XYZ file of C-alpha atoms in Angstrom:
678
model
C 28.455 22.101 -24.718
C 30.846 22.917 -26.911
C 28.525 25.593 -29.846
C 28.964 28.125 -27.789
C 26.925 31.039 -25.847
C 23.837 31.114 -28.558
C 23.516 27.395 -28.188
C 23.782 26.736 -24.650
C 21.068 29.919 -24.828
C 18.396 27.349 -26.947
C 19.351 24.495 -25.067
C 18.479 25.714 -21.012
C 15.235 27.128 -23.529
C 14.280 23.902 -24.240
C 15.270 22.630 -20.947
C 12.796 25.692 -19.104
C 10.020 25.293 -21.584
C 9.868 20.678 -20.913
C 10.574 20.585 -17.336
C 7.260 19.932 -16.263
C 6.253 17.279 -18.080
C 9.970 15.666 -16.700
C 10.506 14.771 -13.081
C 13.500 14.527 -13.316
C 14.664 17.435 -15.694
C 12.094 19.388 -13.487
C 14.681 18.533 -10.198
C 17.703 18.231 -12.149
C 16.898 22.720 -12.699
C 15.524 23.548 -8.820
C 19.257 21.728 -7.967
C 20.768 23.680 -10.176
C 19.185 26.690 -8.548
C 19.770 26.423 -4.926
C 23.688 25.460 -6.459
C 24.421 29.472 -7.617
C 26.348 29.445 -10.267
C 30.085 28.241 -8.750
C 28.811 24.797 -7.167
C 32.735 23.937 -7.137
C 32.060 26.290 -3.456
C 29.602 24.417 -2.898
C 32.032 20.969 -3.850
C 34.503 21.702 -1.232
C 32.458 22.444 0.927
C 31.139 19.292 1.576
C 34.556 17.493 0.885
C 35.460 15.311 4.195
C 31.645 14.630 4.351
C 32.252 10.870 5.274
C 35.319 10.999 6.965
C 35.072 10.741 11.468
C 37.492 11.980 13.690
C 39.302 8.076 15.346
C 37.821 8.521 17.999
C 34.676 8.321 17.821
C 34.717 5.160 14.418
C 35.234 3.033 17.599
C 31.529 4.284 18.419
C 29.998 4.094 14.977
C 31.909 0.758 14.398
C 29.281 -0.771 17.797
C 25.709 1.118 15.928
C 26.089 0.383 12.669
C 26.326 -3.770 14.016
C 23.594 -3.171 16.389
C 21.809 -1.859 13.590
C 23.442 -4.277 11.678
C 22.141 -6.948 13.932
C 18.466 -5.405 14.420
C 17.973 -5.125 11.070
C 19.244 -8.729 9.785
C 16.040 -10.482 10.004
C 12.535 -10.706 8.956
C 9.790 -11.575 11.337
C 6.670 -11.864 9.725
C 3.181 -13.426 11.552
C 2.023 -16.491 9.558
C -1.475 -16.920 11.843
C -2.506 -19.938 9.226
C 0.400 -22.183 9.934
C 0.662 -23.571 13.311
C 4.076 -21.442 13.965
C 2.512 -17.777 15.039
C 6.175 -16.025 13.562
C 8.694 -17.091 11.075
C 11.739 -15.575 10.602
C 13.544 -14.816 7.623
C 17.224 -13.428 6.419
C 16.107 -9.280 5.218
C 18.487 -9.999 1.880
C 16.751 -13.388 1.264
C 12.733 -12.573 1.217
C 13.554 -8.493 0.072
C 12.380 -7.454 -3.059
C 12.976 -4.822 -4.560
C 9.747 -2.172 -4.366
C 8.936 0.467 -8.222
C 9.390 4.060 -6.149
C 8.524 6.948 -7.897
C 9.703 10.529 -7.268
C 6.029 12.028 -7.276
C 3.355 11.565 -4.687
C 0.305 10.634 -6.725
C -2.925 11.915 -4.384
C -2.376 13.408 -0.688
C -5.696 12.891 0.662
C -7.406 9.490 -0.017
C -10.898 8.450 1.032
C -11.832 5.917 -1.569
C -10.825 2.391 -0.659
C -7.319 1.822 -0.688
C -7.003 -1.691 -2.756
C -10.197 -0.592 -4.572
C -8.330 3.378 -5.231
C -4.777 1.142 -5.820
C -6.203 -1.563 -7.991
C -8.246 0.831 -10.130
C -5.319 2.719 -11.118
C -1.886 0.510 -11.099
C -2.229 -0.559 -13.936
C -2.254 2.945 -15.476
C 0.417 4.136 -13.591
C 2.839 0.384 -14.104
C 1.983 1.003 -17.685
C 3.043 5.754 -17.656
C 6.226 4.065 -15.594
C 7.195 1.376 -18.744
C 6.616 3.800 -20.591
C 9.288 6.273 -18.579
C 6.757 8.874 -17.953
C 7.871 8.411 -14.500
C 11.135 8.521 -12.629
C 11.353 5.077 -10.711
C 13.829 6.135 -7.997
C 16.198 3.674 -5.668
C 16.579 3.723 -1.623
C 19.946 4.776 -2.323
C 18.312 8.027 -3.851
C 16.377 9.604 -1.517
C 19.291 11.681 -0.297
C 21.425 12.095 -3.828
C 21.753 14.644 -5.626
C 19.785 13.522 -9.344
C 23.377 14.542 -11.774
C 24.847 11.268 -12.627
C 27.388 12.481 -14.935
C 29.776 9.915 -16.813
C 33.043 11.314 -18.288
C 36.667 12.295 -17.766
C 36.130 15.753 -17.607
C 33.238 15.577 -14.806
C 35.268 13.065 -12.414
C 36.331 15.898 -9.945
C 32.161 17.380 -10.075
C 31.405 13.450 -9.904
C 32.052 12.692 -6.031
C 29.905 16.405 -5.237
C 27.097 16.041 -7.511
C 26.498 12.883 -5.703
C 26.684 13.931 -2.034
C 23.381 14.824 -0.759
C 21.487 18.051 0.080
C 22.448 19.063 3.210
C 19.151 19.383 5.213
C 17.338 17.432 3.230
C 13.797 16.362 4.363
C 12.079 13.584 2.592
C 8.158 12.361 2.917
C 7.178 8.442 1.421
C 4.235 7.620 0.995
C 2.793 4.237 0.667
C -0.686 2.125 1.476
C -0.638 0.363 4.622
C 0.833 -2.632 3.729
C 3.619 -1.989 0.735
C 5.870 -1.680 2.602
C 7.024 1.481 4.505
C 8.383 -0.185 7.680
C 10.557 -2.790 5.718
C 11.620 -0.515 3.003
C 13.339 1.869 6.309
C 14.749 -1.266 7.584
C 16.570 -2.442 4.385
C 17.354 1.601 3.848
C 18.990 0.883 8.123
C 20.090 -2.677 6.943
C 21.964 -1.565 4.086
C 24.204 1.871 5.809
C 24.722 0.025 8.500
C 26.997 -2.635 6.442
C 28.204 -0.258 3.954
C 26.326 -0.196 1.184
C 25.321 2.869 0.901
C 25.307 6.874 2.467
C 28.987 5.993 3.270
C 28.725 9.823 4.084
C 25.358 9.610 6.462
C 28.337 8.920 9.537
C 25.115 7.921 12.206
C 21.336 7.356 11.395
C 18.903 6.872 14.189
C 15.252 5.189 12.595
C 12.256 5.766 15.043
C 9.076 4.063 14.420
C 5.698 6.225 15.626
C 3.748 3.689 17.133
C 6.174 4.192 19.557
C 6.790 7.698 20.388
C 2.657 7.683 21.287
C 4.123 6.127 24.562
C 5.755 9.256 25.649
C 3.913 11.046 27.439
C 5.411 13.943 29.107
C 8.902 16.066 27.488
C 12.480 14.668 26.134
C 14.603 15.676 24.388
C 16.732 14.689 21.362
C 19.479 13.601 23.677
C 17.235 10.878 25.855
C 14.925 9.742 22.764
C 18.228 8.329 20.867
C 20.162 7.004 24.631
C 16.839 5.594 25.450
C 17.924 3.369 22.298
C 21.489 3.903 21.648
C 22.783 4.036 25.605
C 26.420 3.860 24.171
C 26.051 7.143 22.655
C 26.229 8.880 26.026
C 29.789 10.721 26.197
C 29.917 11.854 22.043
C 26.516 13.081 21.319
C 27.694 17.027 21.731
C 30.331 16.516 19.443
C 27.950 14.927 16.927
C 25.167 17.497 17.131
C 28.652 20.378 15.884
C 28.172 18.364 12.295
C 24.188 17.882 11.837
C 25.049 17.630 8.437
C 26.951 13.617 8.965
C 23.130 12.153 10.497
C 20.106 10.953 9.330
C 16.833 10.563 11.562
C 14.324 7.929 10.618
C 10.603 8.901 11.216
C 8.115 5.611 10.511
C 4.205 5.616 10.595
C 3.135 8.503 10.583
C -0.202 7.974 10.217
C 0.127 6.559 12.946
C 0.997 9.118 15.751
C -1.679 10.219 17.461
C -0.311 14.215 18.718
C -0.261 16.374 15.598
C 1.661 18.122 13.886
C 0.684 20.570 12.210
C 3.181 22.953 9.898
C 0.502 25.171 8.806
C -0.053 26.066 11.744
C 1.833 29.780 11.927
C 2.128 30.482 15.451
C 5.119 28.200 15.436
C 6.622 30.759 13.279
C 6.005 33.040 15.712
C 6.550 31.437 19.997
C 8.928 29.818 20.599
C 7.641 27.445 23.583
C 6.452 25.623 20.004
C 10.206 25.172 18.729
C 13.022 23.621 19.862
C 16.026 24.214 18.014
C 18.664 22.740 20.851
C 19.111 19.177 20.564
C 19.778 19.219 24.467
C 15.673 20.785 25.211
C 13.083 20.040 27.113
C 9.957 19.728 24.302
C 7.493 17.538 23.214
C 7.491 15.011 20.881
C 6.290 16.301 18.168
C 7.332 19.530 18.539
C 11.052 17.893 18.308
C 9.336 15.976 15.103
C 8.827 18.813 13.222
C 11.941 21.457 14.080
C 13.618 18.343 12.415
C 12.189 18.516 9.968
C 11.645 21.653 9.574
C 15.615 22.511 9.945
C 15.543 24.378 12.853
C 16.889 22.360 15.310
C 19.813 20.055 13.914
C 20.260 21.986 10.519
C 21.699 20.016 8.361
C 20.703 17.367 9.318
C 18.293 15.168 6.269
C 14.965 13.685 8.014
C 12.779 10.999 6.119
C 9.620 10.420 6.931
C 6.900 7.891 6.080
C 2.768 7.421 5.514
C -0.154 6.346 5.289
C -1.405 8.899 1.914
C -4.584 9.419 4.824
C -2.122 11.556 7.237
C 0.454 12.913 3.563
C -1.587 16.316 4.206
C 0.363 17.198 7.786
C 3.009 17.401 5.156
C 1.962 19.702 2.667
C 3.336 22.652 4.416
C 5.924 21.256 5.755
C 10.062 22.185 3.876
C 9.774 18.935 2.134
C 12.795 18.529 -0.393
C 12.010 14.591 -1.667
C 8.764 13.685 -1.644
C 8.502 10.223 -3.359
C 6.051 7.665 -3.103
C 5.842 3.029 -2.733
C 4.021 1.991 -5.940
C 4.914 -1.597 -4.759
C 5.426 -4.616 -7.062
C 5.384 -4.089 -10.761
C 6.143 -6.616 -13.669
C 8.439 -9.073 -12.948
C 8.660 -7.686 -9.686
C 6.214 -9.480 -7.643
C 6.527 -12.611 -9.402
C 10.289 -12.826 -8.305
C 8.009 -12.837 -4.912
C 6.330 -15.614 -5.101
C 10.090 -17.033 -6.817
C 11.323 -16.156 -3.252
C 8.026 -16.879 -1.265
C 8.054 -21.174 -2.056
C 11.528 -23.557 -1.313
C 9.699 -25.098 -3.992
C 9.615 -23.401 -7.723
C 7.002 -26.153 -9.275
C 4.846 -24.522 -6.411
C 5.688 -21.127 -7.111
C 5.109 -20.711 -10.269
C 1.778 -22.681 -10.350
C 0.497 -20.367 -8.053
C 1.893 -17.581 -9.704
C 0.322 -18.634 -13.145
C -3.508 -18.991 -11.245
C -3.050 -15.224 -10.087
C -1.839 -14.502 -13.816
C -4.469 -15.700 -14.781
C -6.962 -13.720 -12.520
C -7.484 -10.345 -12.405
C -8.952 -9.518 -9.739
C -5.560 -11.357 -8.144
C -2.948 -10.061 -9.874
C -4.252 -6.707 -9.335
C -4.138 -7.050 -5.681
C -0.088 -8.516 -6.398
C 0.833 -4.808 -6.512
C 1.090 -4.684 -2.746
C 3.492 -7.420 -0.426
C 0.644 -7.775 2.022
C -1.409 -9.342 -0.228
C 0.785 -11.445 -1.951
C 1.287 -13.195 1.392
C -1.731 -13.498 1.744
C -2.324 -14.976 -1.405
C 1.167 -17.313 -0.956
C -0.295 -18.645 2.632
C -3.780 -19.078 1.305
C -2.870 -20.431 -2.797
C -0.403 -22.740 -1.581
C -2.380 -26.011 -0.103
C -3.747 -25.973 -3.351
C -0.207 -26.563 -5.289
C 1.306 -28.946 -2.922
C -1.375 -30.797 -1.262
C -2.416 -33.582 -3.110
C -6.171 -34.251 -1.410
C -7.531 -30.598 -2.781
C -8.050 -30.312 -5.866
C -7.000 -27.307 -8.332
C -10.091 -27.156 -9.635
C -11.506 -25.360 -6.481
C -8.808 -22.511 -5.995
C -10.423 -19.018 -4.805
C -10.936 -17.505 -8.411
C -12.597 -13.989 -6.300
C -11.448 -12.108 -3.307
C -14.589 -13.452 -1.222
C -13.610 -17.271 -1.852
C -9.508 -16.371 -1.564
C -10.433 -15.099 2.251
C -12.421 -17.598 2.706
C -9.816 -19.534 2.830
C -8.145 -17.669 4.622
C -9.907 -18.290 7.587
C -10.326 -21.888 7.329
C -6.642 -22.168 7.134
C -7.303 -20.447 10.569
C -9.346 -22.508 11.623
C -7.700 -25.695 10.244
C -4.719 -24.570 12.283
C -6.877 -22.934 15.614
C -9.871 -24.079 15.935
C -9.627 -26.944 17.786
C -8.468 -25.097 20.214
C -11.390 -23.914 21.799
C -14.963 -25.253 22.343
C -17.117 -22.759 20.047
C -15.056 -21.248 17.529
C -18.226 -19.737 16.452
C -19.068 -18.066 19.309
C -15.593 -16.545 19.012
C -15.924 -15.930 15.677
C -18.888 -14.012 15.989
C -17.738 -11.848 19.146
C -14.215 -10.707 17.055
C -16.504 -9.999 14.326
C -18.891 -7.933 15.882
C -15.891 -6.583 17.159
C -14.178 -6.158 13.742
C -16.973 -4.103 12.541
C -17.053 -1.912 15.105
C -14.201 -0.555 13.902
C -14.444 -0.867 9.864
C -17.529 1.236 11.053
C -16.087 3.494 13.145
C -12.612 3.739 10.763
C -10.763 1.296 14.323
C -7.691 -1.152 13.057
C -5.815 -1.194 17.311
C -8.204 -2.621 19.139
C -7.457 -2.453 23.959
C -7.875 -4.740 26.111
C -11.639 -2.238 27.422
C -12.059 -3.107 23.133
C -12.131 -7.030 23.854
C -13.697 -7.405 26.868
C -16.697 -4.932 25.902
C -17.788 -8.153 23.409
C -16.620 -10.872 26.413
C -12.781 -11.623 24.405
C -9.722 -13.108 25.626
C -6.788 -13.872 24.808
C -6.104 -17.016 23.568
C -3.860 -18.670 20.886
C -7.032 -19.164 19.162
C -7.622 -15.103 18.752
C -3.848 -14.645 18.434
C -4.090 -16.867 15.118
C -7.006 -13.338 14.323
C -4.910 -10.340 15.131
C -1.687 -9.465 16.444
C -0.025 -8.499 19.853
C 1.617 -5.809 19.874
C 3.068 -3.377 22.981
C 2.785 0.050 23.699
C 4.898 1.812 26.172
C 3.629 3.524 28.437
C 5.217 6.425 32.191
C 4.511 3.049 34.109
C 4.335 -0.182 32.567
C 3.798 -2.018 28.626
C 0.514 -2.597 27.706
C -1.005 -4.251 24.749
C -2.814 -4.061 22.042
C -4.260 -5.517 18.739
C -4.740 -5.359 14.988
C -5.527 -7.219 13.185
C -2.578 -8.394 9.969
C -4.207 -6.412 7.318
C -7.749 -4.493 7.516
C -8.875 -6.474 4.296
C -8.671 -9.297 7.414
C -10.689 -7.338 9.407
C -13.524 -6.292 7.083
C -13.802 -10.412 6.218
C -14.670 -10.924 9.412
C -16.956 -8.377 9.792
C -18.946 -9.745 6.628
C -18.347 -13.218 8.187
C -20.046 -12.205 11.671
C -23.224 -12.018 9.617
C -24.288 -15.178 8.564
C -23.244 -16.723 12.064
C -25.664 -13.745 14.613
C -28.379 -15.465 16.125
C -30.477 -12.263 16.046
C -29.458 -10.594 12.326
C -32.027 -8.346 12.087
C -32.889 -6.418 9.098
C -29.988 -7.284 7.345
C -31.223 -5.840 3.984
C -31.301 -2.336 5.929
C -27.698 -2.904 7.555
C -26.433 -3.168 4.037
C -28.695 -0.081 1.798
C -26.992 2.576 5.080
C -23.199 0.683 4.752
C -24.032 1.491 0.422
C -24.592 5.011 0.857
C -21.720 5.764 2.679
C -20.641 7.804 -0.202
C -16.356 7.726 1.709
C -15.776 3.699 1.498
C -15.133 2.132 3.736
C -17.478 -0.326 3.501
C -16.965 -0.924 -0.223
C -15.100 -4.265 0.087
C -17.411 -5.477 3.293
C -20.543 -4.829 1.249
C -18.492 -7.355 -1.389
C -17.304 -10.187 1.576
C -20.701 -9.871 2.441
C -22.230 -11.045 -1.275
C -19.699 -13.298 -1.854
C -20.013 -15.292 1.093
C -23.983 -15.529 0.051
C -22.480 -18.337 -2.647
C -22.022 -22.097 -1.289
C -19.063 -22.103 -3.236
C -17.634 -19.346 -0.719
C -19.311 -20.961 2.941
C -18.050 -24.939 2.583
C -14.903 -25.256 3.562
C -16.062 -22.071 6.557
C -18.822 -24.186 7.416
C -17.261 -27.176 8.169
C -15.613 -25.005 11.768
C -18.227 -22.759 12.494
C -22.103 -25.197 11.399
C -24.560 -23.390 9.011
C -25.138 -19.753 7.635
C -27.892 -18.653 8.432
C -30.404 -19.257 5.914
C -32.577 -16.254 7.060
C -28.965 -13.994 6.348
C -28.372 -15.623 2.858
C -31.917 -14.888 1.597
C -31.522 -11.287 2.177
C -28.242 -10.702 1.140
C -29.915 -12.368 -2.773
C -32.382 -9.904 -2.367
C -30.495 -7.239 -1.294
C -28.185 -7.531 -4.469
C -31.617 -8.350 -6.758
C -33.430 -4.986 -5.726
C -29.648 -3.073 -6.383
C -29.346 -4.485 -9.931
C -32.380 -3.957 -10.605
C -33.304 -0.221 -9.412
C -29.734 0.560 -10.849
C -29.606 -0.963 -14.608
C -31.918 1.890 -15.690
C -30.219 4.922 -14.503
C -27.033 5.502 -16.086
C -27.303 8.995 -17.531
C -24.870 10.026 -15.532
C -21.206 9.149 -13.738
C -22.379 8.742 -10.506
C -25.202 6.156 -11.750
C -22.629 4.128 -14.481
C -20.372 3.922 -11.575
C -23.328 2.684 -8.801
C -24.581 0.338 -11.579
C -20.729 -1.107 -12.269
C -20.148 -1.744 -8.222
C -23.843 -3.204 -8.062
C -22.043 -5.424 -10.411
C -18.859 -6.673 -8.611
C -21.143 -7.702 -5.955
C -23.109 -9.581 -8.128
C -19.971 -11.125 -9.429
C -18.132 -11.460 -5.803
C -21.671 -14.029 -5.603
C -21.115 -16.409 -8.488
C -25.079 -16.815 -7.740
C -25.017 -17.347 -11.718
C -30.147 -18.419 -11.168
C -28.919 -14.341 -9.183
C -27.431 -12.781 -12.681
C -28.924 -14.570 -14.431
C -32.417 -13.209 -13.472
C -31.478 -9.629 -12.357
C -29.455 -9.206 -16.010
C -31.868 -11.658 -18.878
C -34.742 -9.028 -20.121
C -31.787 -6.285 -20.253
C -31.302 -4.794 -23.845
C -28.499 -1.786 -23.255
C -25.167 -1.444 -21.521
C -23.855 1.800 -21.295
C -20.344 3.116 -19.306
C -19.521 5.948 -21.706
C -17.021 8.135 -20.359
C -16.089 5.856 -17.307
C -13.631 4.555 -16.734
C -13.548 0.621 -17.567
C -10.363 -1.070 -15.837
C -8.917 -5.124 -17.034
C -10.993 -5.709 -13.714
C -14.214 -3.885 -14.556
C -14.505 -5.502 -17.679
C -13.677 -9.076 -16.469
C -16.886 -8.260 -13.855
C -19.067 -6.421 -17.100
C -18.502 -10.062 -19.467
C -20.186 -12.970 -17.775
C -23.712 -9.878 -16.936
C -22.975 -9.132 -21.358
C -23.321 -12.941 -21.746
C -26.359 -13.507 -19.782
C -28.478 -10.731 -21.280
C -30.794 -12.685 -23.408
C -31.582 -9.630 -24.858
C -28.979 -7.425 -25.137
C -29.006 -5.100 -28.624
C -27.475 -2.115 -26.968
C -23.672 -1.740 -25.612
C -22.326 1.616 -25.281
C -18.463 1.962 -24.095
C -16.744 4.948 -26.017
C -14.761 6.490 -24.226
C -14.026 4.094 -21.326
C -10.247 3.490 -21.426
C -10.783 0.403 -23.083
C -7.063 -1.062 -24.492
C -6.386 -4.701 -25.636
C -6.230 -6.219 -21.628
C -9.901 -5.463 -21.917
C -10.750 -5.807 -24.515
C -9.580 -9.475 -24.846
C -11.805 -10.036 -21.027
C -14.124 -8.654 -22.811
C -14.603 -10.776 -25.533
C -16.256 -13.405 -25.772
C -19.338 -11.683 -24.604
C -19.443 -9.276 -28.106
C -20.080 -11.001 -30.652
C -24.502 -10.721 -28.997
C -24.994 -7.197 -29.533
C -26.699 -5.473 -32.404
C -25.177 -2.278 -31.630
C -21.103 -2.044 -30.511
C -19.177 1.605 -29.366
C -15.888 1.651 -28.818
C -15.113 4.917 -30.214
C -12.144 6.802 -28.208
C -10.810 3.599 -26.898
C -6.899 2.828 -27.443
C -7.109 -1.028 -28.885
C -4.205 -1.149 -30.862
C -3.540 -3.532 -33.598
C -3.708 -6.649 -30.976
C -7.292 -5.088 -30.258
C -8.859 -4.715 -33.205
C -7.070 -8.613 -33.865
C -9.255 -9.830 -30.832
C -12.537 -7.895 -31.734
C -12.311 -9.573 -36.075
C -12.728 -12.920 -33.370
C -16.280 -11.136 -32.331
C -16.567 -10.319 -35.271
C -16.127 -13.878 -37.052
C -18.600 -15.381 -34.340
C -20.692 -18.290 -36.744
C -23.577 -16.042 -33.825
C -22.465 -12.766 -34.488
C -24.821 -10.319 -34.115
C -23.464 -6.781 -34.797
C -24.679 -5.193 -37.118
C -23.633 -1.415 -36.181
C -19.732 -0.926 -34.828
C -18.304 2.518 -33.863
């Protein structure tokens, strides 16, 4: 800046040329453009934002104390053990999530476990290469600038204040920690750790707003939760820039909020402009986000990706996504989960060594399931560690086993009840339904019980006259597992091969994990612990599933000319891996001579699945993995089997020095048959 006008022009030109590739720089330039030529004018306007009149201080303190008490503990469903709910101190259990200042996709049709498991590691590596900007929760409503040095001390107070009238959207898949993150934000504000420029924070859940079936105003929305604001709200409206509104779980909202609807700009009844006006709930939320109601206030909205497209036309100034746990954050979670650090280390080591389980660990909900399911193998002396789950089906089988162990003896026939739960769950998977009501329970002849509560969480919903109870599985994958389990418990299975084929033909991915579970449950290793409580699985169903997998592998093994064909074969090989059926695998792939996945991105998980397949191919000659984005980690999974083929193509993969060393080990194998290497 001290080199003269020509040097400054070159600098700014360089910034403009490169800003699209650097998210933080792009954000800084946009903010500078908004600030105008003289930011000192804004600094004067922004002074005193944190100052509060003395007569409001008492209410603020009461509000902070109320929020602190509400948010200082974390209630966790512990359905695998005898206590239904355990209460933890938030600050003790909370593990910082990685939040990135971008959103990868705003529509998502593929199953979230597959979609995130498949690409999560690649995004993690981008973050480590500093191609992504990681932001903390206290930065969502803070300027990008972080000036240092004595000459900028006056600017610092301005640039770190909130941008007036800022709306932020945070995306994240189910179970990734959006609600817990909101709880931590509210707790940190209430305890004076973040956002001192906000005098008051109001937090709402869309799930609770669903119960409001009449017109209401913002004033009463607040007073329903915090009645001590009754006499001062009119004064708060005068300084909206000091207010933060949080709305959690847009994907759970029953009403539509359409920001692309042009009528809202022309017909006043669609817009609420006064916090005392009576409006529909979606119009209040819409007007706050669009800065038509209390212009100058800040708004935070969280949502799963499936509903994020609703906000594309909204005036959102900050987009962010919770990436979940990366690197050491996963280890930190298990260290906090287990009081015994020896057990924590043993469980994490097992997870880390299993690529499929490790990839699941980006999601706190999966970490919770892993911790509850794997812990007993490392804490009970009578459980042999060689039985520790290796596949996702084995993991969930042990998850359900622990529920049955603690609750199954409380009812006469757990098999019959679990069959009914599974049938209801399957209908839900088919219809993309995750919330069940009393009518659904009656339809499947189910009654609320201690046993049922072991599988489903009870949630309260308010309506005009009373509160009603709805039910949901702790996670979509648990619903899918119980759906798959029901196929083996029914006395009348019908044509299981037809059911599986129809599910496989759905292009939106809704049955993908369900199918993996069904195939996995055909394995005696996965079925054995459950049969202890549920009785033997139906032999007819097991044979039908095995025949279906055999038919799929044999039908797709030679159809890899197109990318779709390669993807279909890879998915089918995942089924084969989940079955852990060595006989089935050998019969289906023993005589294969060619395997080609060129141009299809293969993750380390895919490589872990592919390796035993190549290992079982007695006649394999040609393996084409060109342009598959295989790096060192993937090659490490493939390494034990590569020496078997005669022609091996690895062109355009970033193997690096470590990858070449792994390849050299394959070439040195005494049984190596490689004649041609690319």
